PDB file of C-alpha atoms in Angstrom:
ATOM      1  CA  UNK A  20      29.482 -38.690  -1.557  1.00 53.00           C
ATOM      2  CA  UNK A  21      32.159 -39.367   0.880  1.00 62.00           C
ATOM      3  CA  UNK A  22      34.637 -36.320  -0.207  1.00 64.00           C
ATOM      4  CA  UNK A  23      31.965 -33.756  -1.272  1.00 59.00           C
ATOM      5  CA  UNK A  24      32.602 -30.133  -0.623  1.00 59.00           C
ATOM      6  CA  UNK A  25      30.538 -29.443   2.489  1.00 59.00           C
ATOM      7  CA  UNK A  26      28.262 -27.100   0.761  1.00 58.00           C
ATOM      8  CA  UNK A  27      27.237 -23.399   3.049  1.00 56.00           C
ATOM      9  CA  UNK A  28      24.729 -21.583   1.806  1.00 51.00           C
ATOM     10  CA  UNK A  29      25.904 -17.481   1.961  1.00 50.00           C
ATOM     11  CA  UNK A  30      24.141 -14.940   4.092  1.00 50.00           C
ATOM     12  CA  UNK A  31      21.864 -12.891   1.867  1.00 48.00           C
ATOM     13  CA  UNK A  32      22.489  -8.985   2.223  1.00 48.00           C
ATOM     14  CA  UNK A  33      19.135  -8.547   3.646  1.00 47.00           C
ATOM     15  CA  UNK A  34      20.239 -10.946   6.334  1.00 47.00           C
ATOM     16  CA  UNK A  35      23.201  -9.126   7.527  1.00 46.00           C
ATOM     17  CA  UNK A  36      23.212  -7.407  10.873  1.00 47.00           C
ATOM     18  CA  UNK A  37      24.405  -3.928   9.314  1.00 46.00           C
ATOM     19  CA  UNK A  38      21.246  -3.722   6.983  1.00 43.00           C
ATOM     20  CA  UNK A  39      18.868  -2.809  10.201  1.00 45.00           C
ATOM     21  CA  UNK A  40      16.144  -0.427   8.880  1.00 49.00           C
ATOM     22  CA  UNK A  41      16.492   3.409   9.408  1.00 47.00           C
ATOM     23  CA  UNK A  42      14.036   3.555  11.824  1.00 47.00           C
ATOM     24  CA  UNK A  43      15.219   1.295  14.354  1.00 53.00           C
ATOM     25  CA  UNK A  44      17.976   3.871  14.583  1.00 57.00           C
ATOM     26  CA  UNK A  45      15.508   7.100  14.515  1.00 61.00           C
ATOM     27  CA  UNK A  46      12.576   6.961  16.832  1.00 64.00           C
ATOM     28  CA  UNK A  47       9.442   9.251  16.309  1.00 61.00           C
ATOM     29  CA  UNK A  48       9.909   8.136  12.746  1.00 61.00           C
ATOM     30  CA  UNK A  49       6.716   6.704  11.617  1.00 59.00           C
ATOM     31  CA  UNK A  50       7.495   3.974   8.534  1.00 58.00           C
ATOM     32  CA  UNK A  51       5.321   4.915   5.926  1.00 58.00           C
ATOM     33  CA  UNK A  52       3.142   1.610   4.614  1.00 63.00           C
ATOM     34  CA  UNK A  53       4.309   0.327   0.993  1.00 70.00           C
ATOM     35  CA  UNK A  54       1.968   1.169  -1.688  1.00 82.00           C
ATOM     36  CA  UNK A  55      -0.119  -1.358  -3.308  1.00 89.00           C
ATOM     37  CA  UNK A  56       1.665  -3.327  -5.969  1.00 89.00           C
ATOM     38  CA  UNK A  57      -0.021  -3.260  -9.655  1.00 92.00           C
ATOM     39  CA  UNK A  58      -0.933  -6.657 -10.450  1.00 93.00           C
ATOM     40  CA  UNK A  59       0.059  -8.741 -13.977  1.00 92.00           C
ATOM     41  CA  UNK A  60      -1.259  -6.671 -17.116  1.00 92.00           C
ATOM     42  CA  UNK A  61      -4.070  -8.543 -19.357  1.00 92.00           C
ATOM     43  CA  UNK A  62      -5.132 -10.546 -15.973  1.00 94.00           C
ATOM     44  CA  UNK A  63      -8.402 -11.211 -14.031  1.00 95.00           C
ATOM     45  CA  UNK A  64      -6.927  -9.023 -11.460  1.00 95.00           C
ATOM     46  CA  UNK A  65      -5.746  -6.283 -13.856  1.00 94.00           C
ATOM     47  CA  UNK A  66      -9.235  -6.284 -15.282  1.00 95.00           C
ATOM     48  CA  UNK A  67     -11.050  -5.951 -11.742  1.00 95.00           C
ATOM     49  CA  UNK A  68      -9.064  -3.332 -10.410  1.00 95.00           C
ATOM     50  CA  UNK A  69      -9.493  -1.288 -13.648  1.00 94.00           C
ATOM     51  CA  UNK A  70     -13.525  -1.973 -13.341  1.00 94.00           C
ATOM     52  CA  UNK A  71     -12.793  -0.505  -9.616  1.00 94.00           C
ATOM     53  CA  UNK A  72     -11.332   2.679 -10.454  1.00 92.00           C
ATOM     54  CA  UNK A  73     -13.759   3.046 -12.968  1.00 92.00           C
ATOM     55  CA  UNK A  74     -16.721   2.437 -10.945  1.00 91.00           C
ATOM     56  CA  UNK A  75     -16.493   2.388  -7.925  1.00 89.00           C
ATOM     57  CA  UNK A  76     -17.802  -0.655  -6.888  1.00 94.00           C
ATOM     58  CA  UNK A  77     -18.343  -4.238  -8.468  1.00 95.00           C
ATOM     59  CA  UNK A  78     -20.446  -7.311  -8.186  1.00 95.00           C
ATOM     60  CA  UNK A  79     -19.760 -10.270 -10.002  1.00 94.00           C
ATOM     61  CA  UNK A  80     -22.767  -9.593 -13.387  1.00 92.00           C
ATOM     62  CA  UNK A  81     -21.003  -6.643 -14.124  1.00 94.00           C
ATOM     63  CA  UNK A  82     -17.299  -8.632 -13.620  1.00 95.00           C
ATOM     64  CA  UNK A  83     -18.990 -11.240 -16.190  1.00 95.00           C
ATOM     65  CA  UNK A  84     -20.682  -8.287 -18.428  1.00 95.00           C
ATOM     66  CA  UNK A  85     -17.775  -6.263 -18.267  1.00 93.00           C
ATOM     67  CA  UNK A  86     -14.510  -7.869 -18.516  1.00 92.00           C
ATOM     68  CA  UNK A  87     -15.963 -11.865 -19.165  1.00 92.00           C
ATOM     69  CA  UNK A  88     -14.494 -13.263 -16.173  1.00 90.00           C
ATOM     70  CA  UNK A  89     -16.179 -15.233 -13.577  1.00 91.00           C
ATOM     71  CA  UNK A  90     -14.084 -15.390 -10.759  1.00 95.00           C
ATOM     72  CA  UNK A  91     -14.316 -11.903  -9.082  1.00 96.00           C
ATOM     73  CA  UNK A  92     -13.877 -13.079  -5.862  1.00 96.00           C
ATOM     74  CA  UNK A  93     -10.461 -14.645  -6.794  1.00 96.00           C
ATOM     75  CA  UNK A  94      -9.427 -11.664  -8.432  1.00 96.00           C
ATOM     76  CA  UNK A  95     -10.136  -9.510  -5.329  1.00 96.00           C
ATOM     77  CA  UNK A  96      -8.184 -12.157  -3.136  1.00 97.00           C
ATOM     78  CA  UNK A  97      -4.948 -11.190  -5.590  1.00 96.00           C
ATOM     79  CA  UNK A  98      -5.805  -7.767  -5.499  1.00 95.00           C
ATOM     80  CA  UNK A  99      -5.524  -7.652  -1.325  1.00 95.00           C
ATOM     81  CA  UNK A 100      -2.288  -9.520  -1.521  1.00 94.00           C
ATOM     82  CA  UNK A 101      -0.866  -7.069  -3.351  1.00 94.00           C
ATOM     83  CA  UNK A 102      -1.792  -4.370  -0.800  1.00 92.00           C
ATOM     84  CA  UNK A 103      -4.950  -2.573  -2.220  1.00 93.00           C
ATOM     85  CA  UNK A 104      -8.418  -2.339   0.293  1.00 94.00           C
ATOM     86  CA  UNK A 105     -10.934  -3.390  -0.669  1.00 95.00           C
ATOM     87  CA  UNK A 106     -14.228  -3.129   0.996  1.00 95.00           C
ATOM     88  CA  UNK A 107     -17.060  -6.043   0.574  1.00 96.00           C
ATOM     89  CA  UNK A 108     -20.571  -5.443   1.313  1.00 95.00           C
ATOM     90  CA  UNK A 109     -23.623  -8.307   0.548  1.00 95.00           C
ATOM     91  CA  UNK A 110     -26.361  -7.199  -1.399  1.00 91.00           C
ATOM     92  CA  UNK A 111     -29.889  -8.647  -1.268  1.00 93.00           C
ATOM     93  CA  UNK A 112     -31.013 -10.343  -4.117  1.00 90.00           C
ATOM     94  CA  UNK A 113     -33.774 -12.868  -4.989  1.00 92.00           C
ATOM     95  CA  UNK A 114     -32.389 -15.745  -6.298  1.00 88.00           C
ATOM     96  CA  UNK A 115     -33.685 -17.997  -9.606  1.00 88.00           C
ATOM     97  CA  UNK A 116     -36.119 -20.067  -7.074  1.00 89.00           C
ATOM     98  CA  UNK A 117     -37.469 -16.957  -5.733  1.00 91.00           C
ATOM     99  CA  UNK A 118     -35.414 -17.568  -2.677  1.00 93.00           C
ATOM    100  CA  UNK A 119     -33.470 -14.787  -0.908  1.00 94.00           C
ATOM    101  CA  UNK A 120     -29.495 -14.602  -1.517  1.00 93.00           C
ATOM    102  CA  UNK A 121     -26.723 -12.182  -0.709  1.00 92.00           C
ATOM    103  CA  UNK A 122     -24.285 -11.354  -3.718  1.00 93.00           C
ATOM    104  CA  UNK A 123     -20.848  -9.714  -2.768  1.00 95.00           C
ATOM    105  CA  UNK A 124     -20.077  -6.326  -3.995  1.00 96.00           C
ATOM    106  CA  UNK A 125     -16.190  -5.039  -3.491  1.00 97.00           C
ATOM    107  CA  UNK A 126     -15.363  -1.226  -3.239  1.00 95.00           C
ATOM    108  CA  UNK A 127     -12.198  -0.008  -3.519  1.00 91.00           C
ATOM    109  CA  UNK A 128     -11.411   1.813   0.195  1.00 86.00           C
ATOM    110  CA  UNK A 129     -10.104   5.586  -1.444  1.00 75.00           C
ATOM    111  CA  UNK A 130      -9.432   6.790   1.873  1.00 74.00           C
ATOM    112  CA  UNK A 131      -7.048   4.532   2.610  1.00 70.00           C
ATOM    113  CA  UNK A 132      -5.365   4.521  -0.395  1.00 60.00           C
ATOM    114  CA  UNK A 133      -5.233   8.391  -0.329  1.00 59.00           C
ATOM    115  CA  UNK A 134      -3.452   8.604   3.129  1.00 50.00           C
ATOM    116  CA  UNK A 135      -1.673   5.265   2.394  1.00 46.00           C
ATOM    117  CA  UNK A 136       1.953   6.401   1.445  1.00 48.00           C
ATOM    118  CA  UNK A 137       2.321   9.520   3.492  1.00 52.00           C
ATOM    119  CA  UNK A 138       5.002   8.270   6.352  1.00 57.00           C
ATOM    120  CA  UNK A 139       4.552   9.598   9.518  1.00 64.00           C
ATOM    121  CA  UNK A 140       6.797  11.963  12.288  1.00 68.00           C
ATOM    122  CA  UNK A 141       6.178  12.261  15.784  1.00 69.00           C
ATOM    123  CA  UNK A 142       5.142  15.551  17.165  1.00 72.00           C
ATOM    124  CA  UNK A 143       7.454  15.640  19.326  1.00 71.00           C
ATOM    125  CA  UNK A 144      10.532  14.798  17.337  1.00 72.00           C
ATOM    126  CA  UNK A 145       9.005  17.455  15.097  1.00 73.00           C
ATOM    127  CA  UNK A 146       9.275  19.780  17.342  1.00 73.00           C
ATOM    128  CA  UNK A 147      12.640  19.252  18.180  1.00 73.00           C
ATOM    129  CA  UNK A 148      13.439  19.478  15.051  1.00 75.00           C
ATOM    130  CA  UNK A 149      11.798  22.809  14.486  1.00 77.00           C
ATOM    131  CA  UNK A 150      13.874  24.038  17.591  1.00 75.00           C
ATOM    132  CA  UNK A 151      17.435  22.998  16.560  1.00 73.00           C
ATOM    133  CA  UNK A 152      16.345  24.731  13.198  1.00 74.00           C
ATOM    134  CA  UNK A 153      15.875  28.174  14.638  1.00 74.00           C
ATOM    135  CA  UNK A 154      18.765  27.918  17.768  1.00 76.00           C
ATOM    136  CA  UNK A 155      21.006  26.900  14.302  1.00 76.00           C
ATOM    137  CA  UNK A 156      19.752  28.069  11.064  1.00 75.00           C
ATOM    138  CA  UNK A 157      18.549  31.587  12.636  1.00 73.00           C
ATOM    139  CA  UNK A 158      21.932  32.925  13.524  1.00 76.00           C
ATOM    140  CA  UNK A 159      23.233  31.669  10.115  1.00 74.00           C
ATOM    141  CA  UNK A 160      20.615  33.577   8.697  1.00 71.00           C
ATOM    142  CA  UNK A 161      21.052  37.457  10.545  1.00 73.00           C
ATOM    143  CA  UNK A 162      24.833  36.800   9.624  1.00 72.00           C
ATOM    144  CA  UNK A 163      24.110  36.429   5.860  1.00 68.00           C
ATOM    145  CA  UNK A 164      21.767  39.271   6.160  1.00 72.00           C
ATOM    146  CA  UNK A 165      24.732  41.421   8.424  1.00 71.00           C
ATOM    147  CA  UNK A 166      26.946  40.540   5.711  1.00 70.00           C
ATOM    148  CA  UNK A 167      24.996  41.724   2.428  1.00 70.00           C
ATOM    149  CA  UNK A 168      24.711  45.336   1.309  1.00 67.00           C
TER     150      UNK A 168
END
């Protein structure tokens, strides 16, 4: 159209210049990682990463025995998208020719979920800190004492 408004899309707030992250500001901050998201209830992922927690480790006969679901391997993709580890290690088995196979078998990585959300500080901003606490808080703190009966 020859007259038609001439149509700007607005800066989002996460676009804006002012909305830089705390720790650009603060260094010797260490960000701490986001924590795995909880995928869709009553899905093939839902189901797998319940089976995880619950035992540890999971090949795709007990995915089928278990929850009826064939595509483990899909569900694990999901599952690492949404930020959880998950180790895979092949298994020999002896396929239904008597030939030799591999089958996946997926582990859920505890240790890095259990050290996943705590954020970090440097030691040496820590220490700092720890100084200015005593050359400040110290003095503050023989005054109160001075001051009470």
């Amino acid at each position: 159209m020859k007259n038609a408004p001439d149509r700007k899309a607005a800066e989002s707030a996460n676009t804006n210049a002012d909305s830089a992250p705390l720790q650009a500001s603060l260094p010797g901050l260490e960000r701490a990682a986001q924590a795995p998201t909880l995928p869709s209830p009553n899905t093939r992922p839902a189901e797998a990463l319940a089976l995880l927690l619950k035992r540890g480790a999971l090949d795709q006969r007990q995915f089928l025995d278990d929850a009826g679901g064939w595509r483990l391997a899909a569900a694990v993709h999901v599952l690492r998208g949404l930020g959880w580890h998950i180790e895979t290690e092949y298994a020999p088995v002896t396929l239904a020719g008597g030939e030799p196979g591999h089958i996946a078998r997926y582990r859920l990585d505890r240790a890095a979920h259990a050290t996943h959300q705590a954020g970090g500080i440097a030691p040496e901003l820590a220490g700092w800190l720890a100084l200015l606490a005593v050359v400040f808080l110290l003095p503050l703190v023989k005054r109160h004492e001075d001051l009470t009966p």
